[in-house]
PDB file of C-alpha atoms in Angstrom:
ATOM      1  CA  MET A   1      17.208   1.767  11.952  1.00  0.00           C
ATOM      2  CA  GLU A   2      14.817   4.603  12.723  1.00  0.00           C
ATOM      3  CA  SER A   3      15.848   6.407   9.550  1.00  0.00           C
ATOM      4  CA  THR A   4      14.854   3.315   7.552  1.00  0.00           C
ATOM      5  CA  PHE A   5      11.397   3.303   9.114  1.00  0.00           C
ATOM      6  CA  ARG A   6      11.126   7.062   8.635  1.00  0.00           C
ATOM      7  CA  SER A   7      11.892   6.568   4.935  1.00  0.00           C
ATOM      8  CA  LEU A   8       9.369   3.727   4.636  1.00  0.00           C
ATOM      9  CA  SER A   9       6.693   5.849   6.307  1.00  0.00           C
ATOM     10  CA  GLN A  10       6.856   8.612   3.683  1.00  0.00           C
ATOM     11  CA  LYS A  11       3.711   9.002   1.581  1.00  0.00           C
ATOM     12  CA  GLY A  12       5.488   8.031  -1.637  1.00  0.00           C
ATOM     13  CA  SER A  13       6.884   4.832  -0.130  1.00  0.00           C
ATOM     14  CA  LEU A  14       3.549   3.885   1.417  1.00  0.00           C
ATOM     15  CA  ILE A  15       1.691   4.474  -1.846  1.00  0.00           C
ATOM     16  CA  THR A  16       4.266   2.469  -3.817  1.00  0.00           C
ATOM     17  CA  PHE A  17       4.144  -0.505  -1.445  1.00  0.00           C
ATOM     18  CA  PHE A  18       0.343  -0.294  -1.243  1.00  0.00           C
ATOM     19  CA  LEU A  19       0.084  -0.478  -5.044  1.00  0.00           C
ATOM     20  CA  MET A  20       2.521  -3.397  -5.039  1.00  0.00           C
ATOM     21  CA  MET A  21       0.315  -5.141  -2.450  1.00  0.00           C
ATOM     22  CA  ILE A  22      -2.707  -4.711  -4.705  1.00  0.00           C
ATOM     23  CA  ALA A  23      -0.769  -6.116  -7.679  1.00  0.00           C
ATOM     24  CA  PHE A  24       0.382  -9.132  -5.634  1.00  0.00           C
ATOM     25  CA  ASN A  25      -3.139  -9.750  -4.323  1.00  0.00           C
ATOM     26  CA  LEU A  26      -4.577  -9.715  -7.833  1.00  0.00           C
ATOM     27  CA  SER A  27      -1.822 -12.040  -9.064  1.00  0.00           C
ATOM     28  CA  LEU A  28      -2.212 -14.395  -6.118  1.00  0.00           C
ATOM     29  CA  SER A  29      -5.927 -14.729  -6.779  1.00  0.00           C
ATOM     30  CA  PHE A  30      -5.010 -16.255 -10.147  1.00  0.00           C
ATOM     31  CA  PHE A  31      -2.430 -18.711  -8.787  1.00  0.00           C
ATOM     32  CA  MET A  32      -3.979 -19.653  -5.457  1.00  0.00           C
ATOM     33  CA  PRO A  33      -7.207 -21.652  -5.503  1.00  0.00           C
ATOM     34  CA  LYS A  34      -9.132 -19.630  -2.891  1.00  0.00           C
ATOM     35  CA  GLU A  35     -11.459 -22.409  -1.829  1.00  0.00           C
ATOM     36  CA  TYR A  36      -8.568 -24.852  -1.299  1.00  0.00           C
ATOM     37  CA  ALA A  37      -5.562 -22.668  -0.368  1.00  0.00           C
ATOM     38  CA  LEU A  38      -4.338 -23.591   3.090  1.00  0.00           C
ATOM     39  CA  ASP A  39      -2.845 -20.097   3.448  1.00  0.00           C
ATOM     40  CA  LEU A  40      -6.336 -18.626   3.702  1.00  0.00           C
ATOM     41  CA  LYS A  41      -7.747 -21.068   6.248  1.00  0.00           C
ATOM     42  CA  PHE A  42      -7.776 -20.618  10.024  1.00  0.00           C
ATOM     43  CA  ALA A  43      -6.971 -23.478  12.399  1.00  0.00           C
ATOM     44  CA  TYR A  44      -7.545 -26.213   9.847  1.00  0.00           C
ATOM     45  CA  THR A  45      -7.449 -29.876  10.763  1.00  0.00           C
ATOM     46  CA  PHE A  46      -5.504 -32.642   9.062  1.00  0.00           C
ATOM     47  CA  SER A  47      -8.641 -33.897   7.313  1.00  0.00           C
ATOM     48  CA  GLU A  48      -9.570 -30.386   6.112  1.00  0.00           C
ATOM     49  CA  ALA A  49      -6.062 -29.873   4.738  1.00  0.00           C
ATOM     50  CA  TRP A  50      -5.979 -33.218   2.987  1.00  0.00           C
ATOM     51  CA  GLN A  51      -9.475 -32.680   1.615  1.00  0.00           C
ATOM     52  CA  SER A  52      -8.318 -29.346   0.129  1.00  0.00           C
ATOM     53  CA  LEU A  53      -5.159 -30.838  -1.363  1.00  0.00           C
ATOM     54  CA  SER A  54      -7.086 -33.821  -2.734  1.00  0.00           C
ATOM     55  CA  ALA A  55      -9.684 -31.577  -4.356  1.00  0.00           C
ATOM     56  CA  MET A  56      -6.965 -30.009  -6.517  1.00  0.00           C
ATOM     57  CA  ASP A  57      -5.723 -31.809  -9.598  1.00  0.00           C
ATOM     58  CA  MET A  58      -1.995 -32.049 -10.284  1.00  0.00           C
ATOM     59  CA  ASP A  59      -1.972 -28.916 -12.469  1.00  0.00           C
ATOM     60  CA  THR A  60      -3.757 -26.868  -9.797  1.00  0.00           C
ATOM     61  CA  ARG A  61      -1.348 -28.072  -7.101  1.00  0.00           C
ATOM     62  CA  ASP A  62       1.563 -27.174  -9.393  1.00  0.00           C
ATOM     63  CA  LEU A  63       0.095 -23.712  -9.991  1.00  0.00           C
ATOM     64  CA  TYR A  64      -0.399 -23.329  -6.220  1.00  0.00           C
ATOM     65  CA  ARG A  65       3.239 -24.299  -5.644  1.00  0.00           C
ATOM     66  CA  LYS A  66       4.442 -21.756  -8.231  1.00  0.00           C
ATOM     67  CA  GLY A  67       2.177 -19.120  -6.709  1.00  0.00           C
ATOM     68  CA  ILE A  68       3.823 -19.639  -3.332  1.00  0.00           C
ATOM     69  CA  TRP A  69       7.372 -19.522  -4.741  1.00  0.00           C
ATOM     70  CA  PHE A  70       7.030 -16.622  -7.144  1.00  0.00           C
ATOM     71  CA  LEU A  71       4.284 -14.511  -5.585  1.00  0.00           C
ATOM     72  CA  ASP A  72       3.534 -15.329  -1.963  1.00  0.00           C
ATOM     73  CA  LEU A  73       7.136 -15.345  -0.760  1.00  0.00           C
ATOM     74  CA  PRO A  74       7.961 -11.934  -2.310  1.00  0.00           C
ATOM     75  CA  TYR A  75       4.543 -10.648  -1.202  1.00  0.00           C
ATOM     76  CA  LEU A  76       5.347 -11.252   2.458  1.00  0.00           C
ATOM     77  CA  ILE A  77       8.282  -8.856   2.097  1.00  0.00           C
ATOM     78  CA  VAL A  78       6.104  -6.221   0.413  1.00  0.00           C
ATOM     79  CA  TYR A  79       3.309  -6.320   2.995  1.00  0.00           C
ATOM     80  CA  SER A  80       5.691  -6.414   5.957  1.00  0.00           C
ATOM     81  CA  VAL A  81       7.551  -3.339   4.670  1.00  0.00           C
ATOM     82  CA  PHE A  82       4.277  -1.524   3.900  1.00  0.00           C
ATOM     83  CA  PHE A  83       2.719  -2.211   7.298  1.00  0.00           C
ATOM     84  CA  SER A  84       5.959  -1.403   9.142  1.00  0.00           C
ATOM     85  CA  GLY A  85       6.087   1.974   7.410  1.00  0.00           C
ATOM     86  CA  LEU A  86       2.391   2.566   8.106  1.00  0.00           C
ATOM     87  CA  LEU A  87       2.741   1.612  11.769  1.00  0.00           C
ATOM     88  CA  TYR A  88       5.769   3.883  12.095  1.00  0.00           C
ATOM     89  CA  ARG A  89       3.787   6.742  10.567  1.00  0.00           C
ATOM     90  CA  LEU A  90       0.841   6.125  12.894  1.00  0.00           C
ATOM     91  CA  MET A  91       2.583   5.068  16.107  1.00  0.00           C
ATOM     92  CA  GLY A  92       6.189   6.242  15.919  1.00  0.00           C
ATOM     93  CA  MET A  93       9.225   4.104  16.648  1.00  0.00           C
ATOM     94  CA  LYS A  94       7.680   1.559  18.963  1.00  0.00           C
ATOM     95  CA  ARG A  95       7.936  -2.177  19.056  1.00  0.00           C
ATOM     96  CA  VAL A  96       4.754  -2.457  16.982  1.00  0.00           C
ATOM     97  CA  VAL A  97       6.695  -1.566  13.816  1.00  0.00           C
ATOM     98  CA  PHE A  98       8.229  -5.039  14.009  1.00  0.00           C
ATOM     99  CA  LEU A  99       4.841  -6.815  14.182  1.00  0.00           C
ATOM    100  CA  PRO A 100       4.527  -7.095  10.370  1.00  0.00           C
ATOM    101  CA  PHE A 101       7.832  -8.975  10.328  1.00  0.00           C
ATOM    102  CA  LEU A 102       6.414 -11.397  12.905  1.00  0.00           C
ATOM    103  CA  VAL A 103       3.436 -11.915  10.582  1.00  0.00           C
ATOM    104  CA  ALA A 104       5.869 -12.476   7.705  1.00  0.00           C
ATOM    105  CA  SER A 105       7.826 -15.009   9.790  1.00  0.00           C
ATOM    106  CA  PHE A 106       4.707 -17.073  10.458  1.00  0.00           C
ATOM    107  CA  ASP A 107       3.757 -16.729   6.784  1.00  0.00           C
ATOM    108  CA  PHE A 108       7.222 -17.881   5.699  1.00  0.00           C
ATOM    109  CA  ILE A 109       7.067 -20.965   7.933  1.00  0.00           C
ATOM    110  CA  GLU A 110       3.556 -21.687   6.688  1.00  0.00           C
ATOM    111  CA  ASN A 111       4.682 -21.370   3.049  1.00  0.00           C
ATOM    112  CA  LEU A 112       7.604 -23.739   3.521  1.00  0.00           C
ATOM    113  CA  LEU A 113       5.368 -26.311   5.182  1.00  0.00           C
ATOM    114  CA  VAL A 114       2.623 -26.010   2.554  1.00  0.00           C
ATOM    115  CA  LEU A 115       5.269 -26.411  -0.154  1.00  0.00           C
ATOM    116  CA  ARG A 116       6.448 -29.559   1.599  1.00  0.00           C
ATOM    117  CA  LEU A 117       2.890 -30.873   1.885  1.00  0.00           C
ATOM    118  CA  LEU A 118       2.375 -30.233  -1.828  1.00  0.00           C
ATOM    119  CA  LYS A 119       5.634 -32.019  -2.629  1.00  0.00           C
ATOM    120  CA  ILE A 120       4.876 -35.160  -0.621  1.00  0.00           C
ATOM    121  CA  PHE A 121       1.221 -35.337  -1.681  1.00  0.00           C
ATOM    122  CA  PRO A 122      -0.501 -37.850  -1.653  1.00  0.00           C
ATOM    123  CA  GLU A 123       1.553 -39.093   1.297  1.00  0.00           C
ATOM    124  CA  PRO A 124      -0.155 -37.833   4.467  1.00  0.00           C
ATOM    125  CA  SER A 125       1.806 -36.117   7.208  1.00  0.00           C
ATOM    126  CA  LYS A 126      -0.205 -35.241  10.275  1.00  0.00           C
ATOM    127  CA  VAL A 127       2.777 -33.594  11.987  1.00  0.00           C
ATOM    128  CA  LEU A 128       3.605 -31.280   9.052  1.00  0.00           C
ATOM    129  CA  THR A 129      -0.072 -30.451   8.618  1.00  0.00           C
ATOM    130  CA  LEU A 130      -0.471 -29.641  12.306  1.00  0.00           C
ATOM    131  CA  ILE A 131       2.608 -27.384  12.322  1.00  0.00           C
ATOM    132  CA  ALA A 132       1.451 -25.673   9.100  1.00  0.00           C
ATOM    133  CA  SER A 133      -1.984 -25.096  10.634  1.00  0.00           C
ATOM    134  CA  ILE A 134      -0.432 -23.638  13.785  1.00  0.00           C
ATOM    135  CA  ALA A 135       1.781 -21.298  11.714  1.00  0.00           C
ATOM    136  CA  THR A 136      -1.223 -20.227   9.626  1.00  0.00           C
ATOM    137  CA  THR A 137      -3.336 -19.653  12.728  1.00  0.00           C
ATOM    138  CA  PHE A 138      -0.589 -17.620  14.424  1.00  0.00           C
ATOM    139  CA  LYS A 139      -0.206 -15.620  11.206  1.00  0.00           C
ATOM    140  CA  TRP A 140      -3.897 -14.717  11.150  1.00  0.00           C
ATOM    141  CA  ILE A 141      -3.924 -13.861  14.858  1.00  0.00           C
ATOM    142  CA  ALA A 142      -0.902 -11.581  14.340  1.00  0.00           C
ATOM    143  CA  VAL A 143      -2.601 -10.033  11.273  1.00  0.00           C
ATOM    144  CA  ALA A 144      -5.703  -9.284  13.369  1.00  0.00           C
ATOM    145  CA  ILE A 145      -3.570  -7.678  16.088  1.00  0.00           C
ATOM    146  CA  MET A 146      -1.619  -5.684  13.502  1.00  0.00           C
ATOM    147  CA  LEU A 147      -4.789  -4.436  11.791  1.00  0.00           C
ATOM    148  CA  GLY A 148      -6.260  -3.581  15.189  1.00  0.00           C
ATOM    149  CA  ILE A 149      -3.214  -1.443  15.961  1.00  0.00           C
ATOM    150  CA  VAL A 150      -3.464   0.221  12.526  1.00  0.00           C
ATOM    151  CA  LEU A 151      -7.139   1.027  13.167  1.00  0.00           C
ATOM    152  CA  PHE A 152      -6.280   2.324  16.630  1.00  0.00           C
ATOM    153  CA  GLY A 153      -3.546   4.513  15.127  1.00  0.00           C
ATOM    154  CA  ILE A 154      -5.918   5.894  12.489  1.00  0.00           C
ATOM    155  CA  PHE A 155      -8.603   6.477  15.132  1.00  0.00           C
ATOM    156  CA  ARG A 156      -6.094   8.229  17.377  1.00  0.00           C
ATOM    157  CA  LEU A 157      -4.809  10.359  14.517  1.00  0.00           C
ATOM    158  CA  VAL A 158      -8.279  11.426  13.376  1.00  0.00           C
ATOM    159  CA  PHE A 159      -9.604  12.221  16.831  1.00  0.00           C
ATOM    160  CA  SER A 160      -6.455  13.901  18.102  1.00  0.00           C
ATOM    161  CA  LYS A 161      -6.669  16.387  15.205  1.00  0.00           C
ATOM    162  CA  LYS A 162     -10.409  16.825  15.624  1.00  0.00           C
ATOM    163  CA  TYR A 163     -10.487  17.388  19.374  1.00  0.00           C
ATOM    164  CA  PHE A 164      -6.950  18.612  20.069  1.00  0.00           C
ATOM    165  CA  PRO A 165      -5.932  20.904  17.204  1.00  0.00           C
ATOM    166  CA  GLN A 166      -2.420  22.258  17.403  1.00  0.00           C
ATOM    167  CA  SER A 167      -2.137  25.844  18.460  1.00  0.00           C
ATOM    168  CA  SER A 168      -0.911  28.238  15.785  1.00  0.00           C
ATOM    169  CA  SER A 169       2.367  28.743  17.656  1.00  0.00           C
ATOM    170  CA  ARG A 170       3.127  25.020  17.448  1.00  0.00           C
ATOM    171  CA  SER A 171       2.064  24.373  13.878  1.00  0.00           C
ATOM    172  CA  ARG A 172       4.704  23.622  11.306  1.00  0.00           C
ATOM    173  CA  LEU A 173       4.895  24.997   7.816  1.00  0.00           C
TER     174      LEU A 173
END
């Protein structure tokens, strides 16, 4: 398992997955209506969710559905692999390398529930909406924690080199 993370943390792998993330983000911005996408909201209520879904016409909801199936679901794999490799590079083989997969799990649950809400629309489902909102909220909380750890790792890396340079006898060629 560690060899997999070591491979993912190589510069070439990180650059490749980072570029893929950019491509997915640009593509998602075309398919996901930013002002109405439930994926981008935090702790939304039933009325907020139904207001967003109602504001979209049938074609927009269909495009949103396709965006989830063909872009957002593969994207969660790309970003979880990228951030796992980055966390491994910054923090080593610690439990934090699995945090992006927790984010992806919440995102996956959220996507399935949003797809269901889009399918049953205009029938309201307070239970599905509540569970989708909880999954989305947990996703964003986990993203914030993950990004905080990434920033901590970068901070630690920068300041450890600045204030604690390796002695010449310990440096590697």
